[in-house]
């Protein structure tokens, strides 16, 4: 059922010239298929194809591009079950989340189709009657996009739709560990009518691909989603070659729960979001800062909700949380938990691997976690809820801003004064109050500080793929 995954270059699927490497099912740890790896020769072919593809695609109208994006959305919905099954097989997430991810991908195509029709310039009144002054928006050029394994469809669809809606060509490097769902996404775009060369999909050795593409003179824009450490390396490389970047990097999201919050509702909402995708999401609440006066009540409610999670193979409809996506995350959960416990944290739930096959780790709740614990400083990227009490607003705000990340932040309170304090003082690209309301296609998604820069989603998204130019003409 799981296919061998090929590269998509110049409108054709190809095995590539590198060795094909195995893809593992994280629910079993067993190989399920293979993914082609690109060599430098494949990269060269992809760039040459993108140059031709861009020359053609940039001349298409926004309306034509929108039609193709809408057709892609329809194909994704038609193929949703097939793609969702592949996504769960290779990534581990539960099938309901995989279906939602495909549907979100379709919605992203529709949103960006609208954006393709809304690329506006402007006129600027001139100082002389015979002079006209225009601001125009052109597609920026060929984009190199790098996407990770946690939301394989969503991370890739944002880059594909942004680039293609703007009239750019794109060479995407997908995640080698979860390649088949990405390939099916690209197939939907291709079947909908994206011309050969305008969209290419590669897999391979990540550093080799980025070191070839980022400095390449034909690449005019770099967009990366992944860890802060890799993001900083790529930003330095892109900076040396004066390439604009969009950087969607890691986070360590604080959530502040104040004494006047609806505690039961906050615990339920936060539990559902914490363990989605087994906690492997960059906007996941990770540092739970709870007003001391409601601390034990919140912890009890959260633990009760977390205890109800059913961990199992994502293909089993009864499972509500799947395995970690790879063995690195499983090992990281074991190491981060052991370190927190050694440093004095209290284990309220979970804390260990489940079973000996696959990469399952129990939903884990740790309270009173010392700030020196590794998990309070590194992005946990897994099903660890780290809970601490606070005694004052200032203490909570100081902890929220202690780390260099600034992607998502959350607060639960009925007080508009407290909500405003969080919005004004927590340094974070996105703030969500009393719900988890981030990452819809129509809303901007992006961070600040070590979480990166630039936005995907919202009306900001297409700007990243446009070059603003100024044209002035004097009548003769
Ligand atoms: P990693 O840092 O090696 O890889 C992260 C992603 O970057 C992967 O998709 C990888 O293929 C890609 N990558 C790595 N080196 C690259 C290079 N030189 N050029 C281009 N792409 C490169 O580690 P990992 O084990 O996959 O993940 C570790 C951490 O990364 C996680 O703990 C999490 O903090 C972060 N992460 C963040 C996101 C996100 O959505 N922002 C997604 C995945 C991983």
PDB file of N, CA and C in Angstrom, residues 40 43 47 144 146 173 205-217 219 222 230 233-234 237-238 240-241 243:
ATOM      1  N   UNK A  40      23.698  15.771  -7.043  1.00  0.00           N
ATOM      2  CA  UNK A  40      23.902  17.100  -7.656  1.00  0.00           C
ATOM      3  C   UNK A  40      23.380  17.175  -9.092  1.00  0.00           C
ATOM      4  N   UNK A  43      19.812  17.943  -8.910  1.00  0.00           N
ATOM      5  CA  UNK A  43      19.592  19.340  -8.501  1.00  0.00           C
ATOM      6  C   UNK A  43      19.763  20.272  -9.698  1.00  0.00           C
ATOM      7  N   UNK A  47      16.958  22.821 -11.254  1.00  0.00           N
ATOM      8  CA  UNK A  47      17.115  24.273 -11.434  1.00  0.00           C
ATOM      9  C   UNK A  47      16.852  24.660 -12.894  1.00  0.00           C
ATOM     10  N   UNK A 144      13.459  28.306  -3.282  1.00  0.00           N
ATOM     11  CA  UNK A 144      13.881  27.026  -2.691  1.00  0.00           C
ATOM     12  C   UNK A 144      13.148  26.894  -1.366  1.00  0.00           C
ATOM     13  N   UNK A 146      12.102  24.422   2.033  1.00  0.00           N
ATOM     14  CA  UNK A 146      12.545  23.265   2.835  1.00  0.00           C
ATOM     15  C   UNK A 146      11.498  23.011   3.908  1.00  0.00           C
ATOM     16  N   UNK A 173      12.317  20.933  -1.111  1.00  0.00           N
ATOM     17  CA  UNK A 173      12.903  19.716  -0.537  1.00  0.00           C
ATOM     18  C   UNK A 173      11.964  19.257   0.565  1.00  0.00           C
ATOM     19  N   UNK A 205      20.016  14.443   0.845  1.00  0.00           N
ATOM     20  CA  UNK A 205      20.754  14.836   2.043  1.00  0.00           C
ATOM     21  C   UNK A 205      20.508  16.332   2.238  1.00  0.00           C
ATOM     22  N   UNK A 206      19.797  16.707   3.337  1.00  0.00           N
ATOM     23  CA  UNK A 206      19.343  18.101   3.450  1.00  0.00           C
ATOM     24  C   UNK A 206      20.454  19.137   3.263  1.00  0.00           C
ATOM     25  N   UNK A 207      21.599  18.922   3.916  1.00  0.00           N
ATOM     26  CA  UNK A 207      22.661  19.938   3.834  1.00  0.00           C
ATOM     27  C   UNK A 207      23.199  20.044   2.408  1.00  0.00           C
ATOM     28  N   UNK A 208      23.275  18.892   1.722  1.00  0.00           N
ATOM     29  CA  UNK A 208      23.802  18.928   0.353  1.00  0.00           C
ATOM     30  C   UNK A 208      22.855  19.729  -0.552  1.00  0.00           C
ATOM     31  N   UNK A 209      21.559  19.537  -0.347  1.00  0.00           N
ATOM     32  CA  UNK A 209      20.580  20.227  -1.199  1.00  0.00           C
ATOM     33  C   UNK A 209      20.569  21.725  -0.888  1.00  0.00           C
ATOM     34  N   UNK A 210      20.572  22.079   0.396  1.00  0.00           N
ATOM     35  CA  UNK A 210      20.523  23.520   0.712  1.00  0.00           C
ATOM     36  C   UNK A 210      21.821  24.200   0.298  1.00  0.00           C
ATOM     37  N   UNK A 211      22.951  23.504   0.447  1.00  0.00           N
ATOM     38  CA  UNK A 211      24.220  24.147   0.064  1.00  0.00           C
ATOM     39  C   UNK A 211      24.319  24.342  -1.451  1.00  0.00           C
ATOM     40  N   UNK A 212      23.596  23.545  -2.199  1.00  0.00           N
ATOM     41  CA  UNK A 212      23.568  23.738  -3.660  1.00  0.00           C
ATOM     42  C   UNK A 212      22.552  24.829  -4.042  1.00  0.00           C
ATOM     43  N   UNK A 213      21.346  24.709  -3.474  1.00  0.00           N
ATOM     44  CA  UNK A 213      20.269  25.595  -3.955  1.00  0.00           C
ATOM     45  C   UNK A 213      20.382  27.025  -3.411  1.00  0.00           C
ATOM     46  N   UNK A 214      20.663  27.167  -2.129  1.00  0.00           N
ATOM     47  CA  UNK A 214      20.585  28.521  -1.534  1.00  0.00           C
ATOM     48  C   UNK A 214      21.524  29.500  -2.244  1.00  0.00           C
ATOM     49  N   UNK A 215      22.789  29.136  -2.481  1.00  0.00           N
ATOM     50  CA  UNK A 215      23.664  30.113  -3.159  1.00  0.00           C
ATOM     51  C   UNK A 215      23.433  30.207  -4.667  1.00  0.00           C
ATOM     52  N   UNK A 216      22.672  29.277  -5.237  1.00  0.00           N
ATOM     53  CA  UNK A 216      22.563  29.231  -6.710  1.00  0.00           C
ATOM     54  C   UNK A 216      21.982  30.552  -7.242  1.00  0.00           C
ATOM     55  N   UNK A 217      22.630  31.144  -8.245  1.00  0.00           N
ATOM     56  CA  UNK A 217      22.155  32.460  -8.721  1.00  0.00           C
ATOM     57  C   UNK A 217      20.721  32.457  -9.235  1.00  0.00           C
ATOM     58  N   UNK A 219      18.210  30.941  -7.841  1.00  0.00           N
ATOM     59  CA  UNK A 219      17.272  30.915  -6.706  1.00  0.00           C
ATOM     60  C   UNK A 219      17.190  32.329  -6.129  1.00  0.00           C
ATOM     61  N   UNK A 222      14.360  32.029  -0.358  1.00  0.00           N
ATOM     62  CA  UNK A 222      14.493  30.792   0.420  1.00  0.00           C
ATOM     63  C   UNK A 222      13.432  30.804   1.510  1.00  0.00           C
ATOM     64  N   UNK A 230      19.110  24.868  12.557  1.00  0.00           N
ATOM     65  CA  UNK A 230      19.301  24.765  11.101  1.00  0.00           C
ATOM     66  C   UNK A 230      18.897  26.089  10.437  1.00  0.00           C
ATOM     67  N   UNK A 233      21.701  28.485  10.405  1.00  0.00           N
ATOM     68  CA  UNK A 233      22.732  28.146   9.393  1.00  0.00           C
ATOM     69  C   UNK A 233      22.277  28.592   8.003  1.00  0.00           C
ATOM     70  N   UNK A 234      21.007  28.294   7.689  1.00  0.00           N
ATOM     71  CA  UNK A 234      20.516  28.643   6.340  1.00  0.00           C
ATOM     72  C   UNK A 234      20.394  30.160   6.177  1.00  0.00           C
ATOM     73  N   UNK A 237      23.776  31.457   5.378  1.00  0.00           N
ATOM     74  CA  UNK A 237      24.133  31.124   3.991  1.00  0.00           C
ATOM     75  C   UNK A 237      23.367  32.037   3.016  1.00  0.00           C
ATOM     76  N   UNK A 238      22.073  32.186   3.263  1.00  0.00           N
ATOM     77  CA  UNK A 238      21.262  33.031   2.374  1.00  0.00           C
ATOM     78  C   UNK A 238      21.727  34.478   2.458  1.00  0.00           C
ATOM     79  N   UNK A 240      24.702  35.575   2.982  1.00  0.00           N
ATOM     80  CA  UNK A 240      25.949  35.774   2.207  1.00  0.00           C
ATOM     81  C   UNK A 240      25.644  35.956   0.729  1.00  0.00           C
ATOM     82  N   UNK A 241      24.492  35.453   0.286  1.00  0.00           N
ATOM     83  CA  UNK A 241      24.150  35.551  -1.137  1.00  0.00           C
ATOM     84  C   UNK A 241      22.976  36.501  -1.366  1.00  0.00           C
ATOM     85  N   UNK A 243      19.889  36.630  -0.310  1.00  0.00           N
ATOM     86  CA  UNK A 243      18.592  36.041  -0.673  1.00  0.00           C
ATOM     87  C   UNK A 243      17.581  36.336   0.431  1.00  0.00           C
TER      88      UNK A 243
END
